[in-house]
Coordinates of C-alpha atoms in Angstrom, one line a residue:
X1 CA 62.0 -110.2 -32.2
X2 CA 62.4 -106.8 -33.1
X3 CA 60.1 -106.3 -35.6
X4 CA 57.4 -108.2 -33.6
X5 CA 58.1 -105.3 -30.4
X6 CA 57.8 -102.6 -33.5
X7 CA 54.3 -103.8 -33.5
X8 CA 53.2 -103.2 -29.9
X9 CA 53.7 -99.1 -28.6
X10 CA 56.5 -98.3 -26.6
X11 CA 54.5 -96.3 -24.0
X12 CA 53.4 -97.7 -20.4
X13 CA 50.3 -100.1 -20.2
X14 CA 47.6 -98.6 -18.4
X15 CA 46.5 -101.3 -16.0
X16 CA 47.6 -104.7 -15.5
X17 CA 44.7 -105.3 -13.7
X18 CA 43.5 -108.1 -16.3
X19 CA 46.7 -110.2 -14.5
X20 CA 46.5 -108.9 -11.2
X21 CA 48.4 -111.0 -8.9
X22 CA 50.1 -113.0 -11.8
X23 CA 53.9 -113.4 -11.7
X24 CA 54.1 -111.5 -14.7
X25 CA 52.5 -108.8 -13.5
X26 CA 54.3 -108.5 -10.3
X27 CA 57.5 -108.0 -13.0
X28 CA 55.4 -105.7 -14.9
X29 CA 54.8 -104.2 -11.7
X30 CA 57.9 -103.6 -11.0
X31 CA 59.3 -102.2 -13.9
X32 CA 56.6 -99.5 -13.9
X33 CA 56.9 -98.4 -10.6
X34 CA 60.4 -96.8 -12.0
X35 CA 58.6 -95.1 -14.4
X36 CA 60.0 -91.5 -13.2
X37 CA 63.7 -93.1 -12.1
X38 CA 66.1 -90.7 -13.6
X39 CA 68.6 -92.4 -15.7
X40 CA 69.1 -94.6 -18.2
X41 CA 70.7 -98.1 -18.8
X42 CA 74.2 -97.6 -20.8
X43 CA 72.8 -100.0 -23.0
X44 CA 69.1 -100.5 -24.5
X45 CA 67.7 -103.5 -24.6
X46 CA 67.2 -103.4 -28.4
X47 CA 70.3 -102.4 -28.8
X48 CA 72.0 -105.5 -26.6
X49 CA 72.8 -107.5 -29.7
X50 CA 74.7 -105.0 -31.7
X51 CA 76.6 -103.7 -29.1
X52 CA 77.8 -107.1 -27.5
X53 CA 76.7 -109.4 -29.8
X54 CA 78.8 -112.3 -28.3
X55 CA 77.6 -112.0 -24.5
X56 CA 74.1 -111.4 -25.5
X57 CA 74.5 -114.5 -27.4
X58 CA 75.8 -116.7 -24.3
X59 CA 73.5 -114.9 -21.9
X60 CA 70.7 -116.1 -24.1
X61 CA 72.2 -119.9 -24.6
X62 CA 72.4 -120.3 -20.6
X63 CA 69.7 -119.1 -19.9
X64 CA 68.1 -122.1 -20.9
X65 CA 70.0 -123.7 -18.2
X66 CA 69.1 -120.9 -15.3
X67 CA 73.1 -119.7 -15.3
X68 CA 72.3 -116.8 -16.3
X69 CA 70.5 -115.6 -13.1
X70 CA 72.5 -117.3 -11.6
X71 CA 75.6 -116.0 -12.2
X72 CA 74.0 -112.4 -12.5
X73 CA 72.5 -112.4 -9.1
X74 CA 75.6 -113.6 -7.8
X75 CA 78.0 -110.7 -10.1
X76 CA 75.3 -107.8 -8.3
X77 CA 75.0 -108.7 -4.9
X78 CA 79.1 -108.7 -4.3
X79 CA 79.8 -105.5 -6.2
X80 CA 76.6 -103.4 -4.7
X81 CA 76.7 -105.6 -1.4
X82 CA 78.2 -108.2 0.9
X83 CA 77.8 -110.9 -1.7
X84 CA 75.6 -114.1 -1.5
X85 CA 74.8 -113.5 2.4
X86 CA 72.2 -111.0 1.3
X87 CA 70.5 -113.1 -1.1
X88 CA 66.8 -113.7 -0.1
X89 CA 64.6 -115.4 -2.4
X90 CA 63.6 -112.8 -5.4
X91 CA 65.2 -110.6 -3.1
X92 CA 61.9 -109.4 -1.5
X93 CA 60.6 -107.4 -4.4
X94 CA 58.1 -110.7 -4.9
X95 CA 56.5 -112.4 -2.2
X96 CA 54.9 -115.3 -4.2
X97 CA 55.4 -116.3 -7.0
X98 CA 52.5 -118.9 -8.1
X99 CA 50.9 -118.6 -5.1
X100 CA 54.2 -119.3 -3.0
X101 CA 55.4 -117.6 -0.5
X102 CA 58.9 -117.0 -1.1
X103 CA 59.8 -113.7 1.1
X104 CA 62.3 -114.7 3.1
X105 CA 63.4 -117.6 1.8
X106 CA 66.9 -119.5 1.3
X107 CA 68.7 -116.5 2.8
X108 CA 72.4 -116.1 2.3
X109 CA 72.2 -119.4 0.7
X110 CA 73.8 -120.6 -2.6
X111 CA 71.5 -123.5 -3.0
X112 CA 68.7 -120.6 -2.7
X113 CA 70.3 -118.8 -6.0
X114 CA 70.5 -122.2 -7.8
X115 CA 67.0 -122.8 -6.9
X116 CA 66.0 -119.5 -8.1
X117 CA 67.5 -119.3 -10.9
X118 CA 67.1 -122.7 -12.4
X119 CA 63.2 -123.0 -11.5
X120 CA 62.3 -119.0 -12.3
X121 CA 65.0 -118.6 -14.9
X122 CA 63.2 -114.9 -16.6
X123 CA 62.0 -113.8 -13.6
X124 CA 65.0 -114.1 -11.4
X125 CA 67.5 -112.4 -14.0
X126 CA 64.6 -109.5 -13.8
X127 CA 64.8 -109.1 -10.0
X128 CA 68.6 -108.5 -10.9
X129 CA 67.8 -106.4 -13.3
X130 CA 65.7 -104.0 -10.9
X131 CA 68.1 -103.9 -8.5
X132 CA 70.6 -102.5 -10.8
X133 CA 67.8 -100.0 -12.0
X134 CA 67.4 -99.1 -8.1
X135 CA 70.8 -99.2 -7.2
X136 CA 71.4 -96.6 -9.8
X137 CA 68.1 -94.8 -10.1
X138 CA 67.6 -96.2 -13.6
X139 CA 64.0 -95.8 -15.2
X140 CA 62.5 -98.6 -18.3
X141 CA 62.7 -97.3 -21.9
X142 CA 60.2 -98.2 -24.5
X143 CA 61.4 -101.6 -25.1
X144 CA 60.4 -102.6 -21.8
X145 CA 56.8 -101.4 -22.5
X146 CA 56.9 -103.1 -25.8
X147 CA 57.8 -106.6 -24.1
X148 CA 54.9 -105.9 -21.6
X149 CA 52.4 -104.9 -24.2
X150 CA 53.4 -108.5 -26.5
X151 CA 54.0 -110.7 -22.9
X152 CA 50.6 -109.7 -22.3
X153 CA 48.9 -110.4 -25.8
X154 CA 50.8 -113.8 -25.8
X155 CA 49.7 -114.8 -22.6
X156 CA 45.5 -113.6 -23.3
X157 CA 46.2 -115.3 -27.2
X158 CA 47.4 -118.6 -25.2
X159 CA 44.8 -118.8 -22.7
X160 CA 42.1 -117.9 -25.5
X161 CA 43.9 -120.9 -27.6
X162 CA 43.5 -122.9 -24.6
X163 CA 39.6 -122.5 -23.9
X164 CA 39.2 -123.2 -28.2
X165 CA 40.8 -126.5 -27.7
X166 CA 38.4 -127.6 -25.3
X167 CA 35.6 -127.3 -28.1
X168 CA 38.6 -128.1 -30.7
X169 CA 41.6 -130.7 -29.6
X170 CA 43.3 -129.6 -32.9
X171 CA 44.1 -125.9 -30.9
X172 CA 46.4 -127.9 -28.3
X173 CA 49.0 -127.7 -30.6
X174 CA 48.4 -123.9 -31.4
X175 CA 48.6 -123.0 -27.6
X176 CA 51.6 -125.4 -27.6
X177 CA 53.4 -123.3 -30.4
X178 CA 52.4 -120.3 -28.9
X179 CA 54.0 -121.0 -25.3
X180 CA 57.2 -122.1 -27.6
X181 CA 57.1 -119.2 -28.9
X182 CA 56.8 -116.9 -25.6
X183 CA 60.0 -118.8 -24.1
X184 CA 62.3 -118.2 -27.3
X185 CA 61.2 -114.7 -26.8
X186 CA 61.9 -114.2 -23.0
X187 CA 65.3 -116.2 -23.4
X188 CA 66.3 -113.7 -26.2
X189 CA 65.3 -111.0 -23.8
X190 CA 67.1 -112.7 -21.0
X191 CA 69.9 -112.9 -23.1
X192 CA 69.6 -108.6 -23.4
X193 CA 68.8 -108.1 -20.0
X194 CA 72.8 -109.9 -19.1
X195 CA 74.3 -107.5 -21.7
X196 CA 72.5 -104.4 -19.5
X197 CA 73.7 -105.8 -16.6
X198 CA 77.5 -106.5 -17.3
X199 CA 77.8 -102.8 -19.2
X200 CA 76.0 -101.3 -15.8
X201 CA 78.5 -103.9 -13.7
X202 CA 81.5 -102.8 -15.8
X203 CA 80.8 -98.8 -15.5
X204 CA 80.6 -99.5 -11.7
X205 CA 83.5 -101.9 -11.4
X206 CA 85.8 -99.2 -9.6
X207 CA 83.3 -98.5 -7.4
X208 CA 83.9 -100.0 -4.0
X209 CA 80.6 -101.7 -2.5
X210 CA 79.1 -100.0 0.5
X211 CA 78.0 -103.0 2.1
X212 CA 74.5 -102.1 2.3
X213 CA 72.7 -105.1 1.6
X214 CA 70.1 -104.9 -1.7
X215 CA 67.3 -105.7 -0.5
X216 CA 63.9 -104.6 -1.7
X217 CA 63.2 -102.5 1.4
X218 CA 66.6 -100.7 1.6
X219 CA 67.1 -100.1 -2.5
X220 CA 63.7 -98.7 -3.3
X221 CA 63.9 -94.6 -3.9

């Protein structure tokens, strides 16, 4: 994967206006509006499978299976807050997701976080992701831009495949590789993503939480 990101530039997309309103671009979103944070992850996402090859590994494997997020979302929100009582859905930061509302939603609730997790496996280990980055002021890199920049092409490449195989039936099974191909990718970043979060966990494991809930609203600088 990482000499597919070396192929993409590793400096913010200008617009995502092309996907406006998409999920994706709500996470794109997201990770942009942190542009001018002021720190940095312990660990780069690139970097995620040399320095923890093994967790990187079994973030990636259950992710497939949503624990990931799961267990993620759960780690965050009792060391940076009161634990799963201040679990909303996607923690406010996206109010619909496929055209569904979800702000609001399942809150305090386990069953929410299994929901979550299982049905929007990516996205909700993302939402975790920028709440760490809030928590502790932490700005993307240029492998965040890089995935953005190849998300995107994958995503116009699919839909382009898509439209062909109206004209062309044989193209269905193009698009079809294609979307494979997307979701090895976001598991192998997903499996990156729980290496960042666990180093960023383990740095602040000695810090007590303050009890302030992390909620969009309140963790936003």
């Amino acid at each position: 994967m990482a000499c597919i990101l070396c192929l993409f530039p590793d400096t913010p997309p200008n617009s995502n206006e092309a996907r406006k309103g998409s999920s994706m671009a709500q996470q794109s979103d997201l990770i942009l509006a942190r542009v001018n944070n002021a720190n940095t992850f312990q660990v780069d996402l690139k970097d995620a499978p040399c320095v923890d090859p093994l967790a990187c590994v079994a973030n990636c494997v259950c992710s497939a299976y949503g624990c990931t997020a799961c267990y993620w979302r759960k780690r965050v929100l009792e060391q940076y807050g009161n634990g799963i009582q201040d679990f909303v859905c996607f923690q406010g930061y996206m109010p619909k997701v496929c055209c569904v509302p979800t702000e609001g939603c399942f809150p305090g609730s386990p069953i929410g976080i299994c929901l979550e997790g299982f049905c929007c496996t990516v996205f909700s280990l993302s939402i975790t992701r920028i709440m760490v980055m809030d928590r502790k002021n932490i700005k993307p890199n240029g492998t965040d831009y890089q995935i953005i920049h190849f998300a995107n092409c994958l995503g116009c490449l699919a839909c382009v495949c898509m439209l062909a195989s109206i004209v062309n039936p044989d193209l269905e099974e193009v698009a079809q590789c294609i979307d494979n191909l997307f979701t090895l990718v976001m598991l192998s970043v997903a499996g990156c993503m729980g290496v960042q979060i666990y180093h960023e966990l383990k740095l602040d494991a000695k810090v007590a939480p303050t009890g302030a809930a992390p909620h969009a609203q309140q963790m936003e600088r």
